[in-house]
Structures are given as C-alpha cells and as structure tokens.
mmCIF file of C-alpha atoms and ligand atoms in Angstrom:
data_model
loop_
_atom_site.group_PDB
_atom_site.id
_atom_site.type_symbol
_atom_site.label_atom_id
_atom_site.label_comp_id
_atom_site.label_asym_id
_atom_site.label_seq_id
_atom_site.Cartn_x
_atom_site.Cartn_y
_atom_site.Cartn_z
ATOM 1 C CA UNK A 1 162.269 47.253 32.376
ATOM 2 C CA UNK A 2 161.200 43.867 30.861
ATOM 3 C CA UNK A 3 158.415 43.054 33.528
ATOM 4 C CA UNK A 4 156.577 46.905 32.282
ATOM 5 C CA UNK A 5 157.314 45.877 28.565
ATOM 6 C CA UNK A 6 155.691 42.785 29.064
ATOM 7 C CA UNK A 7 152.853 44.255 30.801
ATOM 8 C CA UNK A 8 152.318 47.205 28.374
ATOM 9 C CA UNK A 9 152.473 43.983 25.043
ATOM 10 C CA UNK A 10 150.011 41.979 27.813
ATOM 11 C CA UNK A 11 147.521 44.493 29.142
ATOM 12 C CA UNK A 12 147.584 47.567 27.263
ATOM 13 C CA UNK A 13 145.747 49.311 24.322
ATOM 14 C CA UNK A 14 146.590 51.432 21.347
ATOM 15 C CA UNK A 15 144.298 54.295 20.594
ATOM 16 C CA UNK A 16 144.644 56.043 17.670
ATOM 17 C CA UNK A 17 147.875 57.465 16.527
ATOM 18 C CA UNK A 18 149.760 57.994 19.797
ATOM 19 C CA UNK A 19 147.845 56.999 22.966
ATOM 20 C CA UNK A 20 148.256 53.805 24.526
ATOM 21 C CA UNK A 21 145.888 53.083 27.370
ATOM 22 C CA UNK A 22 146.731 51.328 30.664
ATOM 23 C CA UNK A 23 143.750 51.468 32.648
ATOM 24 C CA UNK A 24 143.790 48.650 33.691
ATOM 25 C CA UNK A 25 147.247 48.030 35.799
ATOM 26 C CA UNK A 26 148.428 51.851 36.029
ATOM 27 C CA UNK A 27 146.062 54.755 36.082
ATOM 28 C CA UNK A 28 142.615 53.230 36.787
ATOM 29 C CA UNK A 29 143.340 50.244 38.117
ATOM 30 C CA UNK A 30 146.525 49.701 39.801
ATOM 31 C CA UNK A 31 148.637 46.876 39.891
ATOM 32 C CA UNK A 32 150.051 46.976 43.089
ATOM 33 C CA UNK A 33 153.144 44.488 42.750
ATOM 34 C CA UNK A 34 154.203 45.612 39.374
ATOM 35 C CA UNK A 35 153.840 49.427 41.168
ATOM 36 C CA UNK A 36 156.336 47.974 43.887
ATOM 37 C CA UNK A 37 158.966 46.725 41.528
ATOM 38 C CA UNK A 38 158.677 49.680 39.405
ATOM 39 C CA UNK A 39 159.238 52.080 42.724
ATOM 40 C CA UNK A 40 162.185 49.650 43.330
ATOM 41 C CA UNK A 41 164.141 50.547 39.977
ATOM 42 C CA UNK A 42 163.648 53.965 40.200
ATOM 43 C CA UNK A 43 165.394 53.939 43.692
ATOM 44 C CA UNK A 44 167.914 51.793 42.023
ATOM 45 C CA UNK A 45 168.379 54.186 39.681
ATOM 46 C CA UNK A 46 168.907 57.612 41.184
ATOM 47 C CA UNK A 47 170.414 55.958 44.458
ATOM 48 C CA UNK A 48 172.967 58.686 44.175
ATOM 49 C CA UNK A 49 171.406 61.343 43.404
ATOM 50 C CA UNK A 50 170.958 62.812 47.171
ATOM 51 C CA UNK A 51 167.007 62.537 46.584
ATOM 52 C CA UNK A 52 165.056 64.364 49.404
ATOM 53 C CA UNK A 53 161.788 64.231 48.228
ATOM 54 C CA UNK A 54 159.845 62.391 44.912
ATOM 55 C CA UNK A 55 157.426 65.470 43.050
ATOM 56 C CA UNK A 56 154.627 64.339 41.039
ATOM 57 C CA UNK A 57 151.298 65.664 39.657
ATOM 58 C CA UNK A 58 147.956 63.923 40.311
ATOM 59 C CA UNK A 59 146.416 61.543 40.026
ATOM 60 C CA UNK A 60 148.053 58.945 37.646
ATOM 61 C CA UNK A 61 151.658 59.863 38.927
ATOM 62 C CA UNK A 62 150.839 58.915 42.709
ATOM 63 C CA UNK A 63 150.604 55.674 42.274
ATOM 64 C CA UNK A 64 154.409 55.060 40.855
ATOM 65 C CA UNK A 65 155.953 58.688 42.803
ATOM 66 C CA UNK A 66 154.746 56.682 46.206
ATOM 67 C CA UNK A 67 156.448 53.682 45.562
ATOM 68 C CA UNK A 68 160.112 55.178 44.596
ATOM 69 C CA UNK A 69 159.504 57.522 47.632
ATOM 70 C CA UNK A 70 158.506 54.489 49.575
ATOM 71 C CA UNK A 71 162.396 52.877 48.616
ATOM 72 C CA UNK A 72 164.090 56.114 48.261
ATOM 73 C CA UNK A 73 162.361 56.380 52.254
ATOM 74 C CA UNK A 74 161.925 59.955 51.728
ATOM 75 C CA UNK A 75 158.384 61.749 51.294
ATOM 76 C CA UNK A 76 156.362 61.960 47.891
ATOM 77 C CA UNK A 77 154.129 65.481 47.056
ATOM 78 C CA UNK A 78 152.181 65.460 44.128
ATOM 79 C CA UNK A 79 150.757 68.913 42.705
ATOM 80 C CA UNK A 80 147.281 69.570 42.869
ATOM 81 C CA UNK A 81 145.339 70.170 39.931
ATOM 82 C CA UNK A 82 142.894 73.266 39.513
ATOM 83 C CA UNK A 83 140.324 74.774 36.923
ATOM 84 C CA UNK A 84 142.135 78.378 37.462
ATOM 85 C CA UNK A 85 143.942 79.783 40.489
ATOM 86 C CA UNK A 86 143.344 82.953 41.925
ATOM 87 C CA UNK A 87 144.600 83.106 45.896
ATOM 88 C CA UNK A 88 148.250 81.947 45.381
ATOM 89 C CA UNK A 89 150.264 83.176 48.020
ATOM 90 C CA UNK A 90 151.230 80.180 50.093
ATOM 91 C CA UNK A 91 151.509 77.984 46.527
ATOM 92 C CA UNK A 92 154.071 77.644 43.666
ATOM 93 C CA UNK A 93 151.864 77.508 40.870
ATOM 94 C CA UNK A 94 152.636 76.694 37.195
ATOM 95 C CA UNK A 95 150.047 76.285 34.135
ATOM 96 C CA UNK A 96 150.130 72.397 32.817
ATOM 97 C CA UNK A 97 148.291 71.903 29.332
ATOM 98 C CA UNK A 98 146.973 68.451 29.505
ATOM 99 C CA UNK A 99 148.166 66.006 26.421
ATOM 100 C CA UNK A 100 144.743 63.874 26.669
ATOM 101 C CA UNK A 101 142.420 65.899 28.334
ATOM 102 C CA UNK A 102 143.610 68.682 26.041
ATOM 103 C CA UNK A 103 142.935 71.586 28.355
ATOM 104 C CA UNK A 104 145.138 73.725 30.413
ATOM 105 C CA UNK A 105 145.186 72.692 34.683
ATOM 106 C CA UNK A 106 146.817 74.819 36.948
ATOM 107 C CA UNK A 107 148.785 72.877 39.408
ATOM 108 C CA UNK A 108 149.773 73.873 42.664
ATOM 109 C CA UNK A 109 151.990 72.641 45.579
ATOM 110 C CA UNK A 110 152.070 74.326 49.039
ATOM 111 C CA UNK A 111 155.499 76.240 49.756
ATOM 112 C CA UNK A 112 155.806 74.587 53.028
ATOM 113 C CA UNK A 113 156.526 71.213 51.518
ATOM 114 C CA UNK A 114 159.248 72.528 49.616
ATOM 115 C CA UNK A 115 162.943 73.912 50.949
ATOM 116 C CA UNK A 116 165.864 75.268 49.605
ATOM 117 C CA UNK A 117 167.799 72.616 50.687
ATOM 118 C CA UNK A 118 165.959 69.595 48.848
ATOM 119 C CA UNK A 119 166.824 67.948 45.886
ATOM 120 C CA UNK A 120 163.797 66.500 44.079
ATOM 121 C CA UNK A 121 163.259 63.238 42.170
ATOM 122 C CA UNK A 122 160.087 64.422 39.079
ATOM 123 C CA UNK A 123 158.252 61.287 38.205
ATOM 124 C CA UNK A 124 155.200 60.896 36.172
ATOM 125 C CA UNK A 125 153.670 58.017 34.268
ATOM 126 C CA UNK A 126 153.731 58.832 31.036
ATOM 127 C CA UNK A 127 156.477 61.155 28.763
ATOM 128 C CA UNK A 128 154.324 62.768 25.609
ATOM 129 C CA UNK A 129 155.721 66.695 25.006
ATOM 130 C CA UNK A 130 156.682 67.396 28.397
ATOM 131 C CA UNK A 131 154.202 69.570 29.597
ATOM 132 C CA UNK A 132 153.757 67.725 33.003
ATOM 133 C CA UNK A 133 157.331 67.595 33.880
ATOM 134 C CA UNK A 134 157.823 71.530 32.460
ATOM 135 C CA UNK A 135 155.027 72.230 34.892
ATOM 136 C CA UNK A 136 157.258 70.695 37.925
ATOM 137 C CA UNK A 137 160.815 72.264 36.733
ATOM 138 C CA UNK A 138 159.062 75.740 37.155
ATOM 139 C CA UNK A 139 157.551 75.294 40.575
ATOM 140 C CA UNK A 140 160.821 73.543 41.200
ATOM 141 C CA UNK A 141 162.671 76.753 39.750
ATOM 142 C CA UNK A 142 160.538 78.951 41.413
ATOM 143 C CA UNK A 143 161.124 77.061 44.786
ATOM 144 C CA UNK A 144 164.888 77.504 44.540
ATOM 145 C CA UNK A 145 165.019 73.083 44.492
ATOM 146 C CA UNK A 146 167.894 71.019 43.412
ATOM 147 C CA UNK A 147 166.428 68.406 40.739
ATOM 148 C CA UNK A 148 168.319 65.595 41.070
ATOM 149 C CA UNK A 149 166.608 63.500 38.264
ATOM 150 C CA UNK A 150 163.470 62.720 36.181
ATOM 151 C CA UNK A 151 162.038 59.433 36.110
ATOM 152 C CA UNK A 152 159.444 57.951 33.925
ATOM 153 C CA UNK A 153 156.823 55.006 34.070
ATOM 154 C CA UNK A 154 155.819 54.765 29.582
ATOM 155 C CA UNK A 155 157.759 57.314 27.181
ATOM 156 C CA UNK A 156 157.127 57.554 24.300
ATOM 157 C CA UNK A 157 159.987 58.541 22.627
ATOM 158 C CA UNK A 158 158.632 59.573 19.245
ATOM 159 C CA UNK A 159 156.874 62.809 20.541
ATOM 160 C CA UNK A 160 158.879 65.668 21.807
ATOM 161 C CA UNK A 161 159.201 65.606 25.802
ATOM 162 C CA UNK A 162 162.731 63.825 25.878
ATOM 163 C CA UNK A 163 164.500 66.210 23.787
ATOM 164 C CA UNK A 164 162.887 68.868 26.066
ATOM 165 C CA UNK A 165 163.924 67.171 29.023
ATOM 166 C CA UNK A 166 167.421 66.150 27.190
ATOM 167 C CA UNK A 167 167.817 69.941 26.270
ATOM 168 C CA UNK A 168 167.969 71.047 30.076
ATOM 169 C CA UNK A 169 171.220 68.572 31.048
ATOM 170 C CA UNK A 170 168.710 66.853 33.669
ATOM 171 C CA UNK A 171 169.479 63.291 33.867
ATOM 172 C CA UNK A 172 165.964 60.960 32.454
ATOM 173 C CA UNK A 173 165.483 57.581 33.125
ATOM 174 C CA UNK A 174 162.156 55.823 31.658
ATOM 175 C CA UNK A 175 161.054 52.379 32.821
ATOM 176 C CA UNK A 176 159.933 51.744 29.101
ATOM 177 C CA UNK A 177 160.230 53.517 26.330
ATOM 178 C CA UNK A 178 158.215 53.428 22.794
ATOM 179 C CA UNK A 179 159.282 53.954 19.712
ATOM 180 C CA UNK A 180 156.267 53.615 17.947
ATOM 181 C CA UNK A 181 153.089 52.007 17.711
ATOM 182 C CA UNK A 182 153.040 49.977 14.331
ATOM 183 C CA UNK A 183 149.068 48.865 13.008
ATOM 184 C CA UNK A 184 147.773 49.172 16.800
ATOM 185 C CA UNK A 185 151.375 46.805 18.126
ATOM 186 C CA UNK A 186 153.945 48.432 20.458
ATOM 187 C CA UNK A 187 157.805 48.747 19.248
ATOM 188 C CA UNK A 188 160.168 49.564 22.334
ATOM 189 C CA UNK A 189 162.939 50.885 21.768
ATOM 190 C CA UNK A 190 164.952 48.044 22.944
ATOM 191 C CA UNK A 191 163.465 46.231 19.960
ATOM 192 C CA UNK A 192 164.602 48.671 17.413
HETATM 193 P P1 5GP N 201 152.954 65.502 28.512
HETATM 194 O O1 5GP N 201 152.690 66.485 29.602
HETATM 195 O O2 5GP N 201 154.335 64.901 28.553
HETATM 196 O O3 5GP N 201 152.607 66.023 27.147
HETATM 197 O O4 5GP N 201 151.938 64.303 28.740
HETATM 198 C C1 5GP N 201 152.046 63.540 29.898
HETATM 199 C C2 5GP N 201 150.734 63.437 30.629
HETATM 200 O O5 5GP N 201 149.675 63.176 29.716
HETATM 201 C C3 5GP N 201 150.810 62.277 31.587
HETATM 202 O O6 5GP N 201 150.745 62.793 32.903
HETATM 203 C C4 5GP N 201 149.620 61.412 31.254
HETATM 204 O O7 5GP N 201 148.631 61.573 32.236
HETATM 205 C C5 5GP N 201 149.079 61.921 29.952
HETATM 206 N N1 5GP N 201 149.432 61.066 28.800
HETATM 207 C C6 5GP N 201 150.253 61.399 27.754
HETATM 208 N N2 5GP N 201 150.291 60.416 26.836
HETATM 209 C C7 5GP N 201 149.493 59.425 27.310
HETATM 210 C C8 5GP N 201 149.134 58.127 26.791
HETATM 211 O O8 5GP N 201 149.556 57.677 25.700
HETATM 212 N N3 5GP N 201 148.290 57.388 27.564
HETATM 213 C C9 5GP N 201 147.795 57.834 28.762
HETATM 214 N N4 5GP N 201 146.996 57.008 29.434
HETATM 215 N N5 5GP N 201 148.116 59.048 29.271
HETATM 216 C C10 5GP N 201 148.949 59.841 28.558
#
C-alpha cells in the first residue's frame, strides 16, 4: 500500500538490525486517517472471505483490527495480555513470546466472544516470526473458528513469520512488506 510505504520512508525509524519503529503514526501515536484507509484495504481485501469477526492482540493491533472491523461492519476482539494465567475456565488461552519485549505474555480471550460458527479475520501490526499470530491460530483452534484470513499492517519479510503463516495454507495479505533494512534505509519488497 503506497500511502503506508510512504509513511514508513517519511516517519519511521530503523533500530538496529531488524526493528523499525513507528511510534509515532501506529503504536504510540496514532494516525487516525492513515488507520482509516488502512482498515479500508483490508476490507477490500478479504471482502469474500465470509469475515464474522476481526481477532487481534493488544495494544498495538487495536488500532488497525478496529478499523477493518469498522468496514468489514462486524465486531473486533483483541486478546488480553497477562504476566501468567492461572483461573482459565471461561478463557482460550495461548502463551505469546514477545519479539521486542522478549518475554513470554499469556493472552487470553473470553469464550463467549467466540462461536463455532464464526470465521475470523487475525490482524496485527507487525509480521516478525509469527509468534503473535501462532498465539491467535491456537485460541482460534481451540475455539473450533473458521480463519478466513490473516492480515498485516509492516512485515517484514526477511524473518520467519510468513513462511510460518505460508506453511498453514491460510491466505496473508500485508499492507507493506520489507525486505530489508539497508545502512538504517527501508527496501520494500515492491522495490526489489
Ligand atoms: P512476532 O510475534 O511476529 O514475532 O512479532 C510481532 C509482534 O512483535 C508485533 O505484535 C509487534 O508488536 C512486535 N514487533 C515485531 N517486530 C517489530 C518491529 O520491527 N517494530 C515494532 N514496533 N514492533 C515489532
């Protein structure tokens, strides 16, 4: 999506090897418009895909899960994240090991937002190794859900999450997607 690209060449940083940060128009503060059109092409995109409900984690997936829920017009649940969980009866639970806080969250949704019938749309904002979206095909699993798609704000397609994702038959679809970061500069793939 040229309007993210631009953004991401604009706005955001390189850290390091492999993290680009975007604090300031997508997980800290949020660029509302950009959110919008973002939301738009992700209804765009899985239009037929019988979506019944948009799954995300929190909190930087809200933002971009609320908007495609907002055009898909069905409801958006995002998992809660926990230190540990003990009393899990009334949750599907799955164990999340976080790519930049580099600790393990349990996340959690409540069984009563989730029904056999529903086919669910995973977005989150960033691709790395997958753990986020693994987290959501188990509870998913678990919950007995159709997932109709995956859908993602920044890949970044030299680490290992879209072959995981690629590897299950699910259908991905990322907004942009990086193919490296080149002496602190951003390479798309649609450059390459
Ligand atoms: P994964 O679970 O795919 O390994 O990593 C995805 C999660 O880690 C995302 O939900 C996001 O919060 C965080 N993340 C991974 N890579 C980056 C990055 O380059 N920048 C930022 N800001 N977050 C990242």
């Amino acid at each position: 999506m040229k309007l993210l690209e631009d953004k991401i060449k604009t706005d955001g940083t390189v850290l390091g090897e492999d993290v680009l940060k975007v604090d300031n128009f997508l997980n800290h503060q949020v660029d509302p418009k950009l959110m919008d059109a973002m939301g738009a092409e992700f209804a765009r995109l899985f239009a037929d895909a019988g979506i019944t409900k948009v799954l995300t984690v929190e909190s930087s997936g809200i933002a971009p899960a609320l908007m495609a829920a907002l055009h898909l017009n069905v409801p958006m649940i995002f998992a809660r994240k926990h230190k540990s969980l003990t009393l899990t009866d009334n949750l599907y639970t799955a164990r999340v090991y976080s790519y930049t806080k580099q600790v393990n969250n349990d996340i959690s949704i409540d069984k009563r937002f989730l029904n056999e019938d529903d086919t669910v749309l995973i977005i989150d904002d960033f691709l790395a190794n997958g753990q986020a979206v693994q987290g959501l095909l188990e509870i998913a699993k678990v919950a007995n859900v159709k997932v109709g798609g995956i859908g993602i704000v920044i890949e970044k397609s030299f680490q290992k999450g879209r072959k995981m994702i690629e590897d299950t038959g699910i259908r991905v679809e990322s907004l942009a997607r990086i193919a490296a970061f080149e002496n602190g500069e951003v390479k798309f793939v649609s450059e390459s």
